[in-house]
């Protein structure tokens, strides 16, 4: 039986993490379980930076972006001695179980703790949508909305100046933000880790569009692929468009979560508590075909990523 549950958010923050914190807190309190918020991810855990939570602690956070708990990346949490220390601290503070909201690195930490006897559940919180074992992560929908709003604005100004906007979006090796926004914004070109980068092909396609009489063009590129400023300069030098680059950056991580993210986070938070109450640990929660499910963390992490071939094919058919 669980008496005290800890919650932490880890890795890059995402809109909807607060909604998940609220759902976990309220569902746990409703089950008679004490709740403790852990500040700044695993870093706060090993420093015993804990805040007791009551129902009011999570009031008025549902619509707020970011995470009230703070988040951090702690690569050292891979080291067995650090995990042992975390277990010791959890035991000293009589925390029986943990909900970890974050990406796959955070899941690995949750699995390591479960293996040492502290039941943990992982919730997928990241704008990248790069976690296997779920169709969608908490924060992806809001980040996508942010990208779409920005690209729509860039299109307005690009079309006034016969420009090509090169827009870099986040995703950390996952092209979902780029391909979804490419479809939603009617971009001319999308470049992601999945499509690969062929600079000459991009320039050739832009020359072709210019010759067709197109007034503007949008190229959406996933981060970590190329220097978008350099590409924009080459576009100005070698095509009829004048190139401009925009790196959307951390704007994509902020903002009030969309209703879809709020509901997703709340459903996942509820599931995390139900799993822990029924004695399950070492699982991560996901959504598949609109059903909230859970899987052992190891199984989820070793699953292949769902193919996005159909989305890329659709993008190509719409250009
Ligand atoms: O994982 C979320 C994410 O925003 C990625 O898209 C990006 O690559 C990374 O985090 C940025 O990390 P940081 O906020 O540490 O610069």
Short mmCIF file of C-alpha atoms and ligand atoms in Angstrom, two decimals:
data_model
loop_
_atom_site.label_atom_id
_atom_site.label_comp_id
_atom_site.label_asym_id
_atom_site.label_seq_id
_atom_site.Cartn_x
_atom_site.Cartn_y
_atom_site.Cartn_z
CA UNK A 1 0.00 0.00 0.00
CA UNK A 2 1.29 3.47 -0.89
CA UNK A 3 1.24 6.12 1.80
CA UNK A 4 3.36 8.87 0.27
CA UNK A 5 3.93 9.64 -3.41
CA UNK A 6 6.49 11.96 -4.96
CA UNK A 7 6.13 13.80 -8.30
CA UNK A 8 8.91 15.26 -10.38
CA UNK A 9 9.31 16.78 -13.82
CA UNK A 10 12.54 16.12 -15.63
CA UNK A 11 14.26 17.04 -18.91
CA UNK A 12 12.99 19.85 -21.14
CA UNK A 13 9.71 21.27 -19.87
CA UNK A 14 6.53 21.06 -21.93
CA UNK A 15 3.11 22.70 -21.80
CA UNK A 16 0.74 20.41 -19.91
CA UNK A 17 3.25 19.25 -17.30
CA UNK A 18 1.35 21.32 -14.72
CA UNK A 19 -1.93 19.70 -15.72
CA UNK A 20 -0.28 16.30 -15.14
CA UNK A 21 1.08 17.41 -11.73
CA UNK A 22 -2.41 18.57 -10.77
CA UNK A 23 -4.08 15.33 -11.87
CA UNK A 24 -1.56 13.12 -10.07
CA UNK A 25 -1.85 15.22 -6.91
CA UNK A 26 -5.63 15.35 -6.81
CA UNK A 27 -6.15 11.68 -7.73
CA UNK A 28 -3.57 10.57 -5.14
CA UNK A 29 -5.02 12.78 -2.39
CA UNK A 30 -8.46 11.41 -3.28
CA UNK A 31 -7.06 7.93 -2.57
CA UNK A 32 -5.78 9.03 0.84
CA UNK A 33 -2.14 9.17 -0.34
CA UNK A 34 0.15 11.96 0.85
CA UNK A 35 1.81 13.89 -1.99
CA UNK A 36 5.21 15.53 -2.16
CA UNK A 37 6.41 17.75 -5.00
CA UNK A 38 10.10 17.26 -5.83
CA UNK A 39 11.84 20.38 -7.15
CA UNK A 40 14.04 20.43 -10.28
CA UNK A 41 13.79 16.82 -11.36
CA UNK A 42 16.24 14.16 -10.22
CA UNK A 43 18.56 16.91 -9.00
CA UNK A 44 15.97 17.92 -6.37
CA UNK A 45 15.46 14.27 -5.51
CA UNK A 46 19.09 13.67 -4.57
CA UNK A 47 19.13 16.96 -2.66
CA UNK A 48 15.86 16.11 -0.86
CA UNK A 49 14.29 19.31 -2.16
CA UNK A 50 10.70 18.40 -1.32
CA UNK A 51 7.48 20.41 -0.90
CA UNK A 52 4.41 18.86 0.72
CA UNK A 53 1.41 19.21 -1.59
CA UNK A 54 -2.25 19.64 -0.69
CA UNK A 55 -5.20 20.20 -3.00
CA UNK A 56 -4.56 23.96 -3.02
CA UNK A 57 -0.89 23.53 -4.02
CA UNK A 58 -2.03 22.67 -7.52
CA UNK A 59 -4.81 25.26 -7.84
CA UNK A 60 -4.69 27.63 -10.78
CA UNK A 61 -1.91 25.81 -12.60
CA UNK A 62 -3.95 23.97 -15.21
CA UNK A 63 -3.65 26.73 -17.79
CA UNK A 64 -0.01 27.59 -17.04
CA UNK A 65 2.87 26.49 -19.27
CA UNK A 66 6.18 25.27 -17.86
CA UNK A 67 6.27 23.27 -14.65
CA UNK A 68 5.70 24.64 -11.15
CA UNK A 69 8.17 22.04 -9.88
CA UNK A 70 11.02 23.20 -12.09
CA UNK A 71 12.93 20.79 -14.26
CA UNK A 72 16.54 19.86 -14.88
CA UNK A 73 18.63 17.37 -16.78
CA UNK A 74 20.84 15.19 -14.59
CA UNK A 75 23.02 12.90 -16.76
CA UNK A 76 24.67 11.52 -13.57
CA UNK A 77 21.39 9.78 -12.76
CA UNK A 78 22.66 6.95 -15.01
CA UNK A 79 25.28 6.13 -12.37
CA UNK A 80 24.22 3.33 -9.97
CA UNK A 81 25.67 5.18 -6.94
CA UNK A 82 23.49 8.21 -7.67
CA UNK A 83 20.38 6.05 -8.05
CA UNK A 84 21.26 4.30 -4.75
CA UNK A 85 21.51 7.69 -3.06
CA UNK A 86 18.11 8.69 -4.46
CA UNK A 87 16.59 5.48 -3.08
CA UNK A 88 18.08 6.16 0.31
CA UNK A 89 16.62 9.65 0.36
CA UNK A 90 13.20 8.42 -0.74
CA UNK A 91 13.23 5.80 2.02
CA UNK A 92 14.39 8.29 4.66
CA UNK A 93 11.47 10.52 3.68
CA UNK A 94 9.06 7.56 3.56
CA UNK A 95 8.19 8.19 -0.08
CA UNK A 96 6.91 4.86 -1.41
CA UNK A 97 6.30 5.70 -5.05
CA UNK A 98 7.14 8.24 -7.70
CA UNK A 99 5.57 9.73 -10.81
CA UNK A 100 8.16 11.03 -13.26
CA UNK A 101 7.02 13.35 -16.03
CA UNK A 102 9.58 13.74 -18.80
CA UNK A 103 11.28 12.11 -21.77
CA UNK A 104 13.03 8.81 -22.30
CA UNK A 105 16.04 9.73 -20.12
CA UNK A 106 13.61 10.37 -17.27
CA UNK A 107 11.98 6.99 -17.92
CA UNK A 108 15.34 5.22 -17.53
CA UNK A 109 15.76 6.83 -14.11
CA UNK A 110 12.24 5.70 -13.15
CA UNK A 111 13.04 2.14 -14.23
CA UNK A 112 16.30 2.11 -12.24
CA UNK A 113 14.43 3.23 -9.09
CA UNK A 114 11.69 0.64 -9.62
CA UNK A 115 14.38 -2.05 -9.90
CA UNK A 116 15.53 -0.99 -6.42
CA UNK A 117 12.06 -1.38 -4.96
CA UNK A 118 10.51 2.10 -5.34
CA UNK A 119 7.57 1.82 -7.72
CA UNK A 120 7.71 4.54 -10.37
CA UNK A 121 5.48 5.47 -13.29
CA UNK A 122 6.65 7.57 -16.24
CA UNK A 123 4.45 10.06 -18.07
CA UNK A 124 5.58 11.30 -21.51
CA UNK A 125 6.17 15.03 -21.19
CA UNK A 126 8.03 16.58 -24.12
CA UNK A 127 7.21 18.78 -27.10
CA UNK A 128 9.28 16.50 -29.37
CA UNK A 129 6.75 13.65 -29.65
CA UNK A 130 9.73 11.32 -29.74
CA UNK A 131 8.72 8.80 -27.09
CA UNK A 132 7.76 5.31 -28.15
CA UNK A 133 4.84 3.59 -26.44
CA UNK A 134 2.48 6.51 -27.02
CA UNK A 135 0.86 8.11 -30.05
CA UNK A 136 1.38 11.55 -28.56
CA UNK A 137 3.33 13.22 -25.79
CA UNK A 138 2.15 15.92 -23.37
CA UNK A 139 3.04 19.29 -24.91
CA UNK A 140 3.31 18.28 -28.56
CA UNK A 141 -0.10 19.66 -29.53
CA UNK A 142 0.60 23.05 -27.91
CA UNK A 143 4.06 23.33 -29.45
CA UNK A 144 2.61 22.46 -32.83
CA UNK A 145 0.05 25.23 -32.40
CA UNK A 146 2.86 27.67 -31.55
CA UNK A 147 4.81 26.67 -34.67
CA UNK A 148 1.74 26.97 -36.88
CA UNK A 149 0.93 30.46 -35.56
CA UNK A 150 4.51 31.58 -36.18
CA UNK A 151 4.74 30.10 -39.67
CA UNK A 152 1.38 31.61 -40.68
CA UNK A 153 2.78 35.01 -39.69
CA UNK A 154 6.02 34.41 -41.55
CA UNK A 155 4.05 33.52 -44.65
CA UNK A 156 2.25 36.89 -44.54
CA UNK A 157 5.46 38.86 -44.59
CA UNK A 158 7.27 36.48 -46.99
CA UNK A 159 4.56 36.88 -49.57
CA UNK A 160 4.84 40.69 -49.41
CA UNK A 161 8.55 40.54 -50.25
CA UNK A 162 8.98 37.57 -52.59
CA UNK A 163 10.87 35.79 -49.86
CA UNK A 164 11.59 32.28 -48.80
CA UNK A 165 11.34 31.76 -45.04
CA UNK A 166 13.53 29.03 -43.65
CA UNK A 167 12.07 28.07 -40.27
CA UNK A 168 13.95 25.89 -37.80
CA UNK A 169 11.76 23.97 -35.39
CA UNK A 170 12.68 21.81 -32.39
CA UNK A 171 12.26 18.05 -32.21
CA UNK A 172 15.58 16.65 -31.04
CA UNK A 173 16.14 14.09 -33.85
CA UNK A 174 12.41 13.62 -34.38
CA UNK A 175 10.75 15.25 -37.39
CA UNK A 176 7.18 15.27 -36.05
CA UNK A 177 6.96 18.99 -35.24
CA UNK A 178 8.32 19.76 -38.72
CA UNK A 179 6.16 17.43 -40.76
CA UNK A 180 2.94 18.12 -38.84
CA UNK A 181 3.47 21.89 -39.09
CA UNK A 182 4.49 21.51 -42.73
CA UNK A 183 1.12 19.93 -43.48
CA UNK A 184 -0.80 22.37 -41.26
CA UNK A 185 0.85 25.44 -42.79
CA UNK A 186 1.11 24.27 -46.39
CA UNK A 187 4.90 24.60 -46.39
CA UNK A 188 6.67 24.08 -49.70
CA UNK A 189 9.54 22.00 -48.29
CA UNK A 190 10.01 20.01 -45.08
CA UNK A 191 13.42 18.73 -44.02
CA UNK A 192 13.73 16.34 -41.08
CA UNK A 193 16.02 13.55 -39.87
CA UNK A 194 13.61 11.24 -41.70
CA UNK A 195 13.86 13.04 -45.08
CA UNK A 196 17.60 13.75 -44.91
CA UNK A 197 19.24 16.99 -46.06
CA UNK A 198 20.15 17.64 -49.68
CA UNK A 199 20.98 21.32 -50.08
CA UNK A 200 21.23 21.30 -53.87
CA UNK A 201 17.82 19.61 -54.11
CA UNK A 202 16.26 22.30 -51.88
CA UNK A 203 17.75 25.10 -53.98
CA UNK A 204 16.65 23.40 -57.20
CA UNK A 205 13.08 23.03 -55.93
CA UNK A 206 12.99 26.68 -54.93
CA UNK A 207 14.24 27.74 -58.38
CA UNK A 208 11.50 25.59 -59.89
CA UNK A 209 8.82 27.23 -57.68
CA UNK A 210 10.15 30.69 -58.52
CA UNK A 211 10.01 29.88 -62.23
CA UNK A 212 6.43 28.71 -61.77
CA UNK A 213 5.65 32.22 -60.54
CA UNK A 214 5.28 31.42 -56.84
CA UNK A 215 5.43 34.56 -54.74
CA UNK A 216 6.90 33.09 -51.58
CA UNK A 217 8.02 29.80 -50.08
CA UNK A 218 8.27 28.25 -46.65
CA UNK A 219 10.93 25.68 -45.78
CA UNK A 220 10.49 24.03 -42.38
CA UNK A 221 13.61 22.32 -41.06
CA UNK A 222 14.10 20.27 -37.92
CA UNK A 223 16.83 21.52 -35.59
CA UNK A 224 20.32 19.98 -35.61
CA UNK A 225 20.29 19.45 -39.39
CA UNK A 226 21.93 22.51 -40.96
CA UNK A 227 22.83 26.14 -40.45
CA UNK A 228 19.54 27.76 -41.43
CA UNK A 229 21.09 31.21 -41.74
CA UNK A 230 23.68 29.86 -44.18
CA UNK A 231 20.93 28.14 -46.15
CA UNK A 232 18.92 31.38 -46.31
CA UNK A 233 22.02 33.18 -47.68
CA UNK A 234 22.44 30.51 -50.38
CA UNK A 235 18.76 30.86 -51.28
CA UNK A 236 19.26 34.62 -51.80
CA UNK A 237 22.40 34.00 -53.84
CA UNK A 238 21.20 31.16 -56.07
CA UNK A 239 17.40 31.38 -56.45
CA UNK A 240 14.95 34.14 -57.33
CA UNK A 241 13.76 34.30 -53.71
CA UNK A 242 15.35 36.35 -51.04
CA UNK A 243 16.02 34.00 -48.12
CA UNK A 244 15.40 34.75 -44.45
CA UNK A 245 15.86 32.35 -41.54
CA UNK A 246 13.96 32.14 -38.28
CA UNK A 247 14.90 29.86 -35.41
CA UNK A 248 11.75 29.44 -33.33
CA UNK A 249 13.74 28.07 -30.38
CA UNK A 250 12.37 27.92 -26.86
CA UNK A 251 9.19 29.84 -27.71
CA UNK A 252 7.97 26.39 -28.76
CA UNK A 253 8.33 25.12 -25.19
CA UNK A 254 6.23 27.82 -23.54
CA UNK A 255 2.65 28.97 -23.52
CA UNK A 256 -0.63 27.89 -22.06
CA UNK A 257 -1.31 24.23 -22.87
CA UNK A 258 -3.97 23.51 -25.47
CA UNK A 259 -7.21 21.91 -24.23
CA UNK A 260 -6.05 18.67 -25.89
CA UNK A 261 -2.80 18.69 -23.88
CA UNK A 262 -4.65 19.54 -20.66
CA UNK A 263 -7.03 16.62 -21.10
CA UNK A 264 -4.24 14.24 -22.19
CA UNK A 265 -2.11 15.18 -19.18
CA UNK A 266 -5.08 14.80 -16.81
CA UNK A 267 -5.99 11.37 -18.20
CA UNK A 268 -2.37 10.21 -17.98
CA UNK A 269 -1.98 11.57 -14.44
CA UNK A 270 -5.07 9.65 -13.32
CA UNK A 271 -3.72 6.46 -14.91
CA UNK A 272 -0.36 6.84 -13.15
CA UNK A 273 -2.04 6.94 -9.74
CA UNK A 274 -4.34 4.02 -10.56
CA UNK A 275 -1.34 1.92 -11.60
CA UNK A 276 0.59 2.71 -8.43
CA UNK A 277 -2.44 2.03 -6.24
CA UNK A 278 -2.82 -1.38 -7.88
CA UNK A 279 0.83 -2.15 -7.13
CA UNK A 280 2.29 -1.61 -10.61
CA UNK A 281 5.66 0.11 -11.04
CA UNK A 282 8.23 0.45 -13.84
CA UNK A 283 5.55 1.29 -16.37
CA UNK A 284 5.06 4.30 -18.59
CA UNK A 285 1.70 5.66 -19.60
CA UNK A 286 0.71 6.34 -23.19
CA UNK A 287 -2.25 7.01 -25.42
CA UNK A 288 -2.97 4.64 -28.27
CA UNK A 289 -6.05 4.95 -30.45
CA UNK A 290 -7.43 7.41 -27.89
CA UNK A 291 -7.16 4.87 -25.10
CA UNK A 292 -4.89 5.47 -22.12
CA UNK A 293 -2.59 2.48 -21.78
CA UNK A 294 0.56 1.53 -19.93
CA UNK A 295 3.57 -0.57 -20.84
CA UNK A 296 6.69 -1.73 -19.01
CA UNK A 297 9.28 1.04 -19.51
CA UNK A 298 11.85 -1.32 -21.07
CA UNK A 299 9.31 -2.57 -23.56
CA UNK A 300 8.26 0.95 -24.53
CA UNK A 301 11.85 2.14 -24.92
CA UNK A 302 12.79 -0.76 -27.17
CA UNK A 303 9.75 -0.39 -29.46
CA UNK A 304 10.40 1.00 -32.95
CA UNK A 305 9.08 4.49 -33.53
CA UNK A 306 5.74 4.55 -35.33
CA UNK A 307 6.35 5.13 -39.03
CA UNK A 308 5.40 8.56 -40.32
CA UNK A 309 5.64 7.46 -43.97
CA UNK A 310 1.97 8.20 -44.57
CA UNK A 311 2.39 11.78 -43.29
CA UNK A 312 5.43 12.43 -45.50
CA UNK A 313 3.56 10.96 -48.47
CA UNK A 314 0.61 13.24 -47.72
CA UNK A 315 2.91 16.26 -47.45
CA UNK A 316 4.39 15.44 -50.86
CA UNK A 317 0.96 15.05 -52.42
CA UNK A 318 -0.19 18.43 -51.12
CA UNK A 319 2.78 20.51 -52.31
O1 LIG B 1 13.45 17.88 -25.60
C1 LIG B 1 12.88 19.15 -25.71
C2 LIG B 1 13.85 20.10 -26.38
O2 LIG B 1 13.22 21.36 -26.46
C3 LIG B 1 14.35 19.67 -27.76
O3 LIG B 1 13.43 19.92 -28.77
C4 LIG B 1 15.61 20.49 -27.86
O4 LIG B 1 16.54 19.86 -28.71
C5 LIG B 1 16.12 20.53 -26.44
O5 LIG B 1 15.02 20.23 -25.61
C6 LIG B 1 16.70 21.85 -26.03
O6 LIG B 1 17.24 21.70 -24.77
P1 LIG B 1 17.63 22.90 -23.80
O7 LIG B 1 16.37 23.54 -23.33
O8 LIG B 1 18.37 22.23 -22.72
O9 LIG B 1 18.42 23.86 -24.62
#
